[in-house]
Coordinates of C-alpha atoms in Angstrom, one line a residue:
M192 CA -42.0 272.0 -139.0
Y193 CA -44.2 274.5 -141.4
P194 CA -45.6 273.2 -143.9
S195 CA -44.9 273.3 -147.9
V196 CA -48.1 275.1 -149.2
Y197 CA -48.9 278.7 -148.5
Y198 CA -52.1 281.0 -149.5
V199 CA -52.4 284.5 -150.2
D200 CA -56.2 285.3 -149.2
K201 CA -58.0 287.2 -152.3
T202 CA -59.1 290.4 -150.0
S203 CA -59.4 293.5 -152.8
G204 CA -60.0 291.3 -156.2
T205 CA -57.2 294.2 -157.8
I206 CA -53.7 294.0 -157.4
G207 CA -52.8 294.3 -154.5
D208 CA -53.7 291.3 -154.1
V209 CA -51.2 290.3 -157.1
L210 CA -48.8 291.5 -155.8
L211 CA -48.8 290.6 -152.5
A212 CA -48.9 286.6 -154.2
Y213 CA -45.7 287.9 -155.5
G214 CA -44.5 288.6 -152.8
V215 CA -44.3 285.9 -150.2
T216 CA -43.1 284.3 -153.2
E217 CA -40.7 286.1 -153.6
W218 CA -39.7 286.1 -149.6
L219 CA -39.7 282.4 -149.8
S220 CA -37.7 281.0 -152.8
G221 CA -35.5 283.3 -150.8
L222 CA -35.4 280.9 -147.5
L223 CA -35.2 277.9 -149.1
P224 CA -31.6 276.6 -149.5
E225 CA -30.3 276.2 -153.4
G226 CA -29.3 272.5 -155.0
R227 CA -32.3 271.3 -153.3
G228 CA -34.4 269.9 -156.2
I229 CA -37.4 272.4 -155.0
E230 CA -39.6 274.1 -157.6
I231 CA -41.9 276.5 -156.8
R232 CA -45.5 276.8 -158.6
L233 CA -47.7 279.3 -158.1
S234 CA -51.4 278.8 -158.6
D235 CA -54.7 280.6 -158.8
R236 CA -56.9 278.9 -156.4
G237 CA -59.9 280.8 -157.2
G238 CA -60.3 282.6 -153.4
A239 CA -56.8 282.2 -153.0
F240 CA -53.0 282.2 -154.5
E241 CA -51.3 278.7 -153.8
I242 CA -47.6 278.8 -153.4
R243 CA -46.8 275.0 -153.7
L244 CA -43.3 274.0 -152.9
E245 CA -42.7 271.1 -154.8
G246 CA -40.3 268.2 -154.1
L247 CA -39.9 269.3 -150.1
D248 CA -42.2 268.2 -147.1
G249 CA -42.5 271.0 -145.2
I250 CA -39.8 273.6 -143.8
P251 CA -37.7 272.4 -141.6
E252 CA -37.3 274.6 -138.3
E253 CA -33.7 274.9 -138.5
W254 CA -33.9 276.3 -141.8
V255 CA -36.7 279.0 -140.6
T256 CA -34.0 279.6 -136.9
T257 CA -30.9 280.4 -139.3
A258 CA -31.6 282.7 -142.1
P259 CA -30.9 285.7 -142.3
Q260 CA -33.0 288.3 -143.5
P261 CA -32.9 289.1 -146.9
G262 CA -32.2 292.6 -148.0
L263 CA -35.7 292.3 -150.1
L264 CA -35.9 296.2 -150.8
K265 CA -33.7 299.0 -150.5
Y266 CA -34.1 302.5 -149.3
L267 CA -35.3 304.8 -151.4
G268 CA -33.0 308.1 -151.1
T269 CA -34.1 312.1 -152.7
P270 CA -32.9 315.1 -151.7
K271 CA -35.3 315.4 -149.1
T272 CA -34.8 312.0 -147.8
I273 CA -31.1 310.8 -148.5
E274 CA -30.2 311.8 -145.1
K275 CA -32.4 310.7 -143.0
C276 CA -31.6 306.8 -144.4
P277 CA -30.4 304.8 -140.6
P278 CA -27.5 303.0 -140.8
G279 CA -26.5 300.2 -142.6
I280 CA -29.7 299.8 -144.5
P281 CA -29.4 299.6 -147.9
L282 CA -29.3 302.8 -150.0
V283 CA -30.6 303.6 -154.3
D284 CA -29.8 307.5 -154.9
Y285 CA -32.7 308.3 -156.9
Q286 CA -31.2 311.2 -158.4
A287 CA -28.2 309.8 -159.4
E288 CA -30.5 307.2 -161.1
R289 CA -32.4 309.5 -162.9
E290 CA -29.4 311.9 -164.1
Q291 CA -27.7 308.3 -165.6
Q292 CA -31.5 307.6 -166.9
A293 CA -31.1 310.8 -168.5
H294 CA -27.3 310.3 -169.9
Y295 CA -28.0 307.0 -171.8
W296 CA -31.2 308.8 -173.9
E297 CA -28.6 311.5 -174.4
A298 CA -25.9 309.4 -175.9
F299 CA -28.8 306.9 -177.4
R300 CA -30.0 309.5 -179.0
Q301 CA -26.8 310.7 -181.3
L302 CA -27.0 306.9 -182.6
S303 CA -27.2 306.5 -185.9
P304 CA -30.1 304.5 -187.4
E305 CA -28.2 301.3 -187.1
D306 CA -26.6 301.7 -184.1
R307 CA -29.8 302.3 -182.2
R308 CA -30.4 298.3 -182.9
R309 CA -27.3 297.1 -180.9
A310 CA -27.8 300.8 -178.9
D311 CA -26.7 299.0 -175.3
K312 CA -23.6 297.3 -176.2
V313 CA -22.7 300.1 -178.7
L314 CA -23.0 302.4 -175.0
R315 CA -21.3 299.6 -172.5
E316 CA -18.3 300.5 -174.8
Q317 CA -18.6 304.2 -173.7
G318 CA -18.8 303.1 -170.6
I319 CA -22.4 304.0 -170.8
K320 CA -24.8 301.7 -168.6
R321 CA -28.4 301.4 -169.6
P322 CA -31.0 302.3 -166.4
H323 CA -31.3 300.5 -163.5
P324 CA -34.2 298.2 -164.5
D325 CA -35.6 299.0 -161.1
L326 CA -36.0 302.4 -162.2
P327 CA -39.0 302.7 -163.4
V328 CA -40.7 301.8 -159.8
W329 CA -38.8 304.5 -158.3
I330 CA -40.3 306.4 -160.4
L331 CA -43.9 305.5 -159.8
I332 CA -43.0 305.8 -156.4
N333 CA -41.5 308.7 -155.6
T334 CA -44.1 310.7 -158.3
Q335 CA -47.1 309.0 -155.7
K336 CA -46.0 310.7 -153.3
A337 CA -45.9 307.1 -151.5
I338 CA -41.6 307.6 -150.1
S339 CA -42.3 308.5 -147.1
S340 CA -44.5 305.1 -145.8
Y341 CA -42.3 303.5 -148.2
N342 CA -38.9 304.0 -147.1
K343 CA -40.8 303.7 -143.3
L344 CA -41.4 300.1 -144.3
V345 CA -38.4 299.8 -145.5
V346 CA -37.1 301.5 -142.1
T347 CA -39.1 299.0 -140.4
W348 CA -38.7 295.5 -141.6
Y349 CA -34.6 295.9 -141.1
E350 CA -35.2 296.9 -137.8
H351 CA -36.4 293.2 -136.8
R352 CA -33.1 291.8 -138.1
D353 CA -32.3 290.5 -134.3
V354 CA -36.0 289.0 -134.3
Y355 CA -36.0 287.7 -138.1
P356 CA -36.4 284.5 -137.4
R357 CA -39.2 284.4 -135.1
L358 CA -41.1 286.9 -137.5
A359 CA -40.2 284.6 -140.4
G360 CA -42.2 282.3 -138.6
L361 CA -45.4 284.1 -137.8
M362 CA -44.5 284.6 -141.7
L363 CA -44.8 281.4 -142.2
R364 CA -47.8 280.5 -140.0
L365 CA -49.7 283.3 -141.3
F366 CA -49.1 282.3 -144.8
G367 CA -49.7 278.6 -144.0
A368 CA -53.4 278.9 -143.4
F369 CA -56.3 278.7 -145.6
P370 CA -57.3 281.9 -145.3
N371 CA -54.9 284.3 -143.4
P372 CA -55.5 284.4 -139.5
V373 CA -54.0 287.9 -139.9
E374 CA -55.9 289.2 -137.1
V375 CA -54.1 286.9 -134.7
I376 CA -50.8 287.3 -136.0
V377 CA -50.8 290.7 -135.7
E378 CA -51.4 290.2 -131.8
E379 CA -48.8 288.0 -131.5
W380 CA -46.2 290.0 -133.9
A381 CA -46.9 293.5 -131.2
A382 CA -46.7 290.2 -127.9
L383 CA -42.5 290.3 -130.4
V384 CA -41.6 293.4 -130.8
Q385 CA -42.6 294.9 -127.1
E386 CA -40.6 291.8 -125.9
A387 CA -37.8 292.8 -128.3
G388 CA -37.9 296.5 -126.9
L389 CA -39.0 298.6 -130.5
A390 CA -41.7 301.0 -130.0
I391 CA -42.6 299.4 -134.1
S392 CA -46.2 300.6 -135.2
G393 CA -48.0 297.8 -136.7
Q394 CA -50.4 299.8 -138.9
E395 CA -48.9 301.8 -142.3
T396 CA -50.9 303.6 -145.1
A397 CA -52.3 301.4 -147.0
V398 CA -50.7 303.4 -150.3
Q399 CA -52.5 303.2 -154.3
I400 CA -49.9 302.1 -156.3
L401 CA -50.5 299.4 -154.3
N402 CA -54.4 299.2 -153.2
P403 CA -55.9 301.3 -155.9
Q404 CA -59.3 299.9 -154.8
L405 CA -58.4 302.1 -151.8
A406 CA -59.0 306.0 -151.3
K407 CA -59.7 309.2 -148.4
G408 CA -62.6 307.9 -146.8
V409 CA -64.9 305.5 -148.9
N410 CA -63.7 302.3 -147.4
R411 CA -66.4 303.0 -144.6
P412 CA -68.5 300.2 -143.2
K413 CA -71.1 302.3 -142.7
A414 CA -71.4 304.7 -145.7
Q415 CA -72.3 307.8 -142.8
K416 CA -69.5 310.6 -143.9
L417 CA -66.8 311.2 -145.5
L418 CA -63.1 311.7 -143.7
E419 CA -60.3 313.4 -145.1
Q420 CA -57.8 310.4 -143.9
N421 CA -55.6 307.7 -145.5
L422 CA -56.7 303.8 -144.3
K423 CA -54.0 301.8 -142.7
S424 CA -53.4 298.1 -142.9
F425 CA -50.5 295.2 -140.9
W426 CA -47.1 297.3 -142.4
L427 CA -45.8 293.5 -142.6
L428 CA -48.4 292.8 -146.0
E429 CA -47.7 297.1 -147.3
F430 CA -43.9 295.3 -147.3
L431 CA -44.8 292.5 -148.9
R432 CA -46.5 294.3 -152.3
Y433 CA -43.6 296.8 -152.8
V434 CA -41.4 292.7 -153.3
G435 CA -44.2 292.3 -155.7
L436 CA -43.9 294.8 -157.0
Y437 CA -41.2 295.1 -157.9
R438 CA -41.2 291.4 -159.1
A439 CA -43.7 291.9 -161.3
G440 CA -45.1 295.8 -161.7
I441 CA -44.4 297.0 -164.5
P442 CA -44.9 300.9 -164.6
I443 CA -45.6 302.8 -167.2
M444 CA -46.2 306.3 -168.8
V445 CA -48.9 307.5 -171.4
Q446 CA -46.9 308.9 -174.2
G447 CA -48.0 313.2 -174.5
S448 CA -49.9 312.9 -170.9
S449 CA -48.3 313.1 -167.9
D450 CA -50.9 310.3 -166.4
R451 CA -49.4 306.7 -165.9
K452 CA -50.6 302.5 -165.9
T453 CA -49.6 300.1 -164.5
Y454 CA -49.6 296.9 -165.7
V455 CA -49.0 293.6 -163.4
P456 CA -49.1 289.6 -165.1
L457 CA -52.0 287.4 -162.8
P458 CA -50.7 284.0 -162.2
H459 CA -52.5 281.4 -163.1
E460 CA -49.7 278.7 -163.1
M461 CA -46.1 280.3 -162.4
I462 CA -43.2 277.7 -162.2
W463 CA -41.1 280.6 -160.3
S464 CA -37.5 279.2 -161.9
S465 CA -39.0 280.6 -164.9
T466 CA -41.3 283.2 -164.2
D467 CA -38.1 285.6 -162.7
R468 CA -36.5 285.4 -166.1
I469 CA -40.1 285.9 -168.2
L470 CA -40.8 288.9 -166.2
R471 CA -37.5 290.4 -166.2
D472 CA -37.9 290.3 -170.2
Y473 CA -41.5 291.4 -170.3
R474 CA -40.0 294.6 -168.1
A475 CA -37.4 295.5 -170.3
A476 CA -39.5 295.0 -173.5
M477 CA -42.0 297.3 -172.0
R478 CA -41.4 300.9 -173.2
A479 CA -44.2 304.6 -172.9
N480 CA -47.1 304.7 -175.6
T481 CA -51.0 305.9 -175.9
A482 CA -53.0 304.6 -173.6
I483 CA -55.3 301.7 -175.6
K484 CA -51.9 300.9 -177.5
S485 CA -50.6 300.3 -173.7
D486 CA -52.9 297.8 -172.9
I487 CA -52.6 296.4 -176.6
L488 CA -49.1 295.9 -176.4
A489 CA -48.8 295.2 -173.0
V490 CA -50.1 291.6 -174.7
L491 CA -48.7 291.2 -178.1
R492 CA -45.2 291.9 -175.6
Y493 CA -46.2 289.3 -172.9
M494 CA -46.7 286.2 -175.4
N495 CA -43.9 287.9 -177.0
V496 CA -41.5 287.5 -174.3
Y497 CA -43.4 284.4 -173.0
L498 CA -42.5 283.0 -176.2
T499 CA -39.0 283.5 -176.9
D500 CA -37.8 282.2 -173.2
W501 CA -39.9 278.8 -174.0
R502 CA -38.5 278.6 -177.2
D503 CA -34.4 279.5 -175.9
A504 CA -34.8 277.3 -173.3
Q505 CA -36.2 274.0 -175.5
Q506 CA -32.6 274.8 -177.0
D507 CA -30.8 274.7 -173.4
S508 CA -29.1 271.2 -172.1
E509 CA -31.0 271.8 -169.0
P510 CA -34.6 273.0 -169.9
L511 CA -35.7 276.2 -167.9
F512 CA -39.7 275.1 -169.3
A513 CA -38.5 272.2 -168.9
W514 CA -42.7 271.1 -168.0
A515 CA -45.6 270.7 -169.9
I516 CA -47.1 274.4 -169.7
S517 CA -46.2 275.9 -173.0
Q518 CA -49.4 278.5 -173.7
P519 CA -48.8 282.0 -172.6
G520 CA -52.6 281.3 -171.5
N521 CA -51.7 278.3 -169.1
H522 CA -48.6 280.5 -167.3
A523 CA -50.5 284.0 -167.0
S524 CA -54.5 284.6 -167.1
G525 CA -54.2 288.0 -168.1
I526 CA -52.2 291.3 -167.5
A527 CA -53.9 293.6 -165.4
A528 CA -53.8 297.5 -165.6
V529 CA -54.6 300.3 -162.9
F530 CA -55.0 303.3 -165.4
Y531 CA -54.0 307.1 -162.5
K532 CA -55.3 310.3 -164.7
D533 CA -53.4 312.7 -162.9
M534 CA -55.3 315.3 -161.6
G535 CA -52.6 318.4 -161.1
S536 CA -51.8 317.7 -157.6
A537 CA -51.6 313.9 -157.7
H538 CA -53.0 311.3 -160.1
A539 CA -56.1 309.1 -159.0
V540 CA -57.4 305.5 -159.8
L541 CA -59.5 306.1 -163.2
D542 CA -59.9 302.2 -164.7
M543 CA -58.5 298.9 -163.1
S544 CA -59.0 296.1 -166.2
V545 CA -58.1 292.9 -167.6
L546 CA -56.7 292.4 -170.4
K547 CA -57.1 288.4 -171.0
L548 CA -54.6 286.5 -172.9
P549 CA -55.3 285.3 -175.9
R550 CA -56.0 281.4 -176.5
W551 CA -56.0 281.3 -180.6
M552 CA -52.8 280.3 -181.0
P553 CA -52.3 276.5 -179.8
D554 CA -49.2 274.7 -177.7
P555 CA -46.5 274.8 -179.5
R556 CA -45.1 271.2 -180.1
D557 CA -41.6 272.4 -180.3
V558 CA -39.2 275.3 -181.6
A559 CA -40.7 275.7 -185.3
D560 CA -44.2 276.2 -183.8
A561 CA -42.6 278.9 -181.8
E562 CA -40.8 280.6 -184.7
E563 CA -44.3 280.1 -186.2
Y564 CA -45.9 282.2 -183.6
L565 CA -43.1 284.4 -182.8
A566 CA -43.2 285.8 -187.2
L567 CA -47.1 286.3 -187.2
L568 CA -46.7 288.6 -182.9
R569 CA -44.1 290.6 -184.7
E570 CA -46.8 291.3 -188.0
H571 CA -49.3 292.1 -185.1
Q572 CA -46.7 294.3 -183.3
I573 CA -45.7 296.4 -186.2
I574 CA -49.0 297.3 -187.6
I575 CA -50.0 297.9 -183.8
A576 CA -47.4 300.4 -183.8
S577 CA -48.2 302.0 -187.2
L578 CA -51.8 303.7 -186.0
E579 CA -51.8 306.7 -184.5
E580 CA -54.5 306.5 -181.8
A581 CA -54.7 310.1 -181.9
R582 CA -57.1 309.7 -185.2
S583 CA -60.4 309.1 -184.9
D584 CA -61.1 306.1 -187.7
E585 CA -57.0 304.8 -186.2
N586 CA -58.6 305.1 -182.5
T587 CA -61.4 303.2 -183.3
L588 CA -59.1 300.3 -185.0
L589 CA -57.0 300.3 -181.6
R590 CA -60.8 299.8 -179.8
T591 CA -61.4 296.7 -182.9
Y592 CA -58.2 295.5 -182.0
R593 CA -58.0 295.3 -178.0
R594 CA -61.4 293.6 -178.5
F595 CA -60.2 290.9 -180.6
L596 CA -57.2 289.9 -178.4
T597 CA -59.5 289.7 -175.3
T598 CA -61.8 287.5 -176.9
G599 CA -60.4 286.1 -179.6
D600 CA -63.2 286.3 -181.6
L601 CA -62.1 285.4 -184.8
R602 CA -64.8 287.9 -186.3
V603 CA -63.9 290.6 -184.7
F604 CA -60.3 290.0 -186.2
F605 CA -61.4 289.6 -190.2
D606 CA -63.3 293.1 -189.1
F607 CA -60.1 294.6 -188.2
C608 CA -58.4 293.7 -190.9
A609 CA -61.5 295.3 -193.4
G610 CA -60.6 298.6 -191.6
L611 CA -56.9 297.9 -191.9
G612 CA -57.4 298.0 -195.6
A613 CA -60.1 301.2 -195.9
L614 CA -56.8 302.9 -194.3
A615 CA -54.4 301.6 -196.1
M616 CA -56.1 302.7 -199.4
S617 CA -56.6 306.0 -198.0
L618 CA -52.7 306.0 -196.6
L619 CA -51.4 304.5 -200.3
N620 CA -53.0 307.9 -201.7
S621 CA -51.4 310.2 -199.5
N622 CA -48.8 313.2 -201.0
D623 CA -46.9 313.1 -198.0
A624 CA -44.1 310.2 -198.1
R625 CA -44.8 309.6 -194.2
E626 CA -48.6 308.4 -194.7
R627 CA -47.5 306.2 -197.4
R628 CA -45.1 304.3 -195.5
R629 CA -47.4 304.5 -192.5
A630 CA -49.9 301.8 -194.4
R631 CA -50.0 298.6 -193.2
L632 CA -51.8 295.5 -194.2
F633 CA -51.7 291.7 -192.6
S634 CA -50.1 289.3 -195.0
L635 CA -52.1 286.8 -197.1
T636 CA -50.2 283.9 -195.1
T637 CA -50.6 285.7 -191.4
I638 CA -54.3 285.0 -192.0
E639 CA -54.5 282.2 -193.2
R640 CA -52.3 280.7 -190.1
M641 CA -54.4 282.5 -187.8
I642 CA -57.5 280.3 -189.4
A643 CA -55.8 277.4 -189.6
M644 CA -55.1 277.6 -186.4
R645 CA -58.8 277.7 -185.2
E646 CA -59.5 274.0 -186.1
D647 CA -62.8 274.2 -184.5
L648 CA -64.1 276.7 -186.6
P649 CA -65.0 276.6 -190.6
Y650 CA -63.0 279.2 -191.8
Y651 CA -60.3 277.0 -193.4
E652 CA -62.5 275.3 -195.3
I653 CA -63.9 278.9 -196.8
F654 CA -60.7 279.5 -197.0
Q655 CA -59.1 277.0 -198.9
N656 CA -62.7 276.7 -201.3
A657 CA -61.0 277.8 -204.9
G658 CA -63.3 280.0 -206.1
F659 CA -63.1 282.1 -202.9
Q660 CA -59.3 281.8 -203.3
R661 CA -59.8 283.6 -207.3
M662 CA -62.7 285.9 -205.7
A663 CA -60.4 287.5 -203.1
A664 CA -56.9 287.5 -205.9
A665 CA -59.4 289.6 -207.6
I666 CA -60.0 291.7 -205.1
R667 CA -56.9 292.3 -204.6
H668 CA -56.3 293.0 -208.6
A669 CA -58.8 295.8 -208.1
T670 CA -57.9 297.2 -205.7
F671 CA -54.6 296.5 -203.3
Y672 CA -52.4 296.1 -206.4
P673 CA -53.2 298.9 -208.8
Q674 CA -53.2 301.6 -205.2
W675 CA -49.5 300.1 -204.2
N676 CA -47.8 300.3 -207.5
K677 CA -49.6 304.1 -208.0
S678 CA -47.8 304.6 -204.4
K679 CA -44.2 303.4 -205.5
R680 CA -44.2 306.0 -208.8
R681 CA -44.8 302.6 -210.8
E682 CA -46.8 302.3 -214.4
T683 CA -50.6 300.6 -213.9
E684 CA -53.3 300.3 -216.2
Y685 CA -56.2 299.8 -214.3
D686 CA -57.1 302.5 -212.0
P687 CA -57.8 301.0 -208.4
E688 CA -61.4 300.4 -206.8
Y689 CA -62.0 302.8 -204.0
G690 CA -64.5 301.6 -201.1
L691 CA -65.5 297.8 -202.5
G692 CA -64.8 296.4 -199.0
Q693 CA -67.1 298.7 -197.7
K694 CA -69.7 298.0 -200.3
L695 CA -69.7 294.4 -199.8
R696 CA -69.6 295.0 -195.4
Q697 CA -72.8 296.9 -195.6
Q698 CA -74.5 294.2 -197.7
A699 CA -73.2 291.3 -195.2
P700 CA -76.5 290.9 -193.9
Y701 CA -78.5 290.4 -196.7
P702 CA -77.5 287.1 -198.9
D703 CA -79.4 288.6 -201.8
K704 CA -78.1 292.0 -201.1
F705 CA -74.5 291.0 -200.7
L706 CA -74.6 288.2 -203.9
A707 CA -76.4 291.4 -205.9
E708 CA -73.3 293.4 -205.0
L709 CA -70.1 290.7 -205.4
A710 CA -71.8 290.4 -209.0
A711 CA -72.0 293.8 -210.0
F712 CA -67.7 293.6 -209.0
V713 CA -67.4 290.9 -211.0
H714 CA -68.8 292.2 -213.7
R715 CA -66.8 295.6 -213.6
Y716 CA -64.3 293.7 -213.2
Q717 CA -64.0 291.5 -215.7
A718 CA -65.2 294.2 -218.6
E719 CA -61.8 295.7 -217.6
T720 CA -59.7 293.0 -217.8
L721 CA -60.8 292.2 -220.7
R722 CA -61.2 295.7 -222.5
K723 CA -57.5 296.2 -220.9
M724 CA -56.4 292.6 -222.3
E725 CA -57.6 292.8 -225.5
H726 CA -55.5 296.7 -226.5
P727 CA -52.7 295.3 -228.8
L728 CA -50.0 298.1 -227.0
V729 CA -51.3 296.6 -223.7
S730 CA -51.3 292.9 -224.1
A731 CA -48.0 293.8 -225.9
K732 CA -46.3 295.2 -223.1
G733 CA -47.9 292.1 -220.3
Q734 CA -48.7 295.0 -218.1
A735 CA -52.4 294.2 -218.5
R736 CA -52.2 290.2 -217.3
R737 CA -55.1 290.0 -214.3
P738 CA -57.1 286.9 -213.6
T739 CA -60.3 286.6 -214.7
L740 CA -63.3 285.5 -213.0
S741 CA -65.6 282.6 -213.8
E742 CA -69.3 282.6 -213.6
E743 CA -68.3 279.4 -211.1
D744 CA -66.5 281.0 -208.9
L745 CA -69.7 282.9 -208.0
A746 CA -71.4 280.6 -208.0
D747 CA -68.5 279.0 -205.6
I748 CA -69.5 282.5 -203.2
A749 CA -72.8 281.5 -203.4
A750 CA -72.5 278.0 -201.9
L751 CA -70.2 278.9 -199.3
V752 CA -73.1 281.3 -198.4
D753 CA -75.5 278.7 -198.1
Q754 CA -73.9 276.4 -196.2
Y755 CA -71.7 279.2 -194.0
G756 CA -73.9 283.0 -193.7
S757 CA -73.5 286.0 -195.8
E758 CA -71.9 287.8 -192.8
V759 CA -69.1 285.5 -192.3
V760 CA -67.7 284.6 -196.5
C761 CA -67.9 288.3 -196.7
E762 CA -66.4 289.5 -193.5
L763 CA -63.5 286.3 -194.3
L764 CA -63.6 287.7 -198.3
V765 CA -62.4 291.2 -197.4
A766 CA -59.9 290.4 -194.8
A767 CA -58.2 288.3 -197.8
G768 CA -58.7 290.5 -200.2
Y769 CA -57.5 293.3 -198.3
S770 CA -54.0 291.6 -197.1
W771 CA -50.3 291.5 -198.1
P772 CA -50.1 288.6 -201.5
R773 CA -47.6 286.3 -201.5
R774 CA -45.4 287.9 -204.1
Y775 CA -45.5 291.4 -201.9
E776 CA -44.1 290.2 -198.6
A777 CA -41.0 291.0 -199.3
E778 CA -42.1 294.0 -200.1
S779 CA -43.6 294.7 -196.6
E780 CA -40.6 293.4 -194.9
E781 CA -39.1 296.1 -196.6
A782 CA -42.1 298.6 -195.7
S783 CA -41.5 297.9 -191.7
A784 CA -38.2 298.3 -192.0
E785 CA -38.7 301.5 -193.6
G786 CA -41.4 303.1 -191.1

């Protein structure tokens, strides 16, 4: 009997290890008979990934000896390679798949905006299928010039069809021990193929789409010279990495360039039956975008997919998510990102990073919690999508948001909100209608929800203070309200005050100066409000009504500064002041739909 726990060593610390873990898990799932109540759990155990077969004491020998060889990969046939595919091996016609993709998107562009929202259904009725979900992986293999080594691995796998049970036994022994006894298994595999009369090389090129840490001539034990040659690896490991790439890799183009990125969720505690659904939906949700926005949306969309599937599963009679892991960050620890720069003749790995999944959302307890979090994530995605990375100020905002996303620091989020407020004021003042439509702010409801989620921090106590609430409302009435009304060509008696948030933030490190700047604003605000209210015509029309402030409100802010510090109070005040107030949130939804 073979063990019920398997391991994949972390030998490189890159996506190569992760893809191998996914590949081994996918292969093991096909080895197990259905209907036995066996669940596979893929976990990160530090020095290795652990694959545990729960509900099984071990894999019986007869399951292995009678197992049919699974068709894990297909031969990729391009105009240059399709005729070389040996008979009996599953084949993908790459050119036909690309033509189908072009046909689909050409038909998509002809649809009305309303039909685009249900494009799959509309086009399916016209006999036009959506591009194959594996097409991004096929494109990656072809554009990275890895098709020759890939097809060789596929052929090598199928050449073992007559000795597959013995190969499967070697694979179970390879991954059934920690650390993996690779050298021992390679020797036993060599004896197996020699006995079977198979002329197969045990080494294959370790391509960079699977092993981004490798490059020609830079991984020698002693750095005495560089050699123009490819690095090699045991073919079975590379084959299984490709299996993992199909299962969990998300290759995309970087918008506006020929650069590429590949995203791979990093396992923390994954239940395989539900992970299959999550990964499928996640790949479908990803689209080409600019570099920083791609990183941000890779995280937000993973969280969105996870929570959507979790919510839907709670309503099933037999939920796939019937276990305690309800937090996306418990399921995957982050998203690995590899950036491939187009160098003309080839792509080179320029950056490898890990985007951590944020932990600022508590575990959803029920469907209502999941719905609330999904609404919050939708607002985040709309705002990020509205920013243009090519503009320096918006590029800075995107970098700030990415820092918040990976750190979970709400003060970084408040910094982002303040910058977003300044940008929105500028966009709303534009003569270009398209620019005005790009203006976005977080809703006051969303800011309140995010603050309330962090029970370990005092921000909610600050936010709930009556003087703080009135001061934030006054900032909105002095900045957002009149600017928004002007952009809608509505009559307003007040001119918007520009740069208020920036002035307050400049003085935030100095409590006395911050309070003095705030007091100066209160004086201007009160004077103008009272003057307008005293005007008989304006008062009769009821257009000058905006809340007034009192000395008690300023005293409340001063007390908060004494207790929590001027920087925290200022950051939160500006974030709340530059937000969609509740009375405008419906218009915010309309603007999002238009934009």
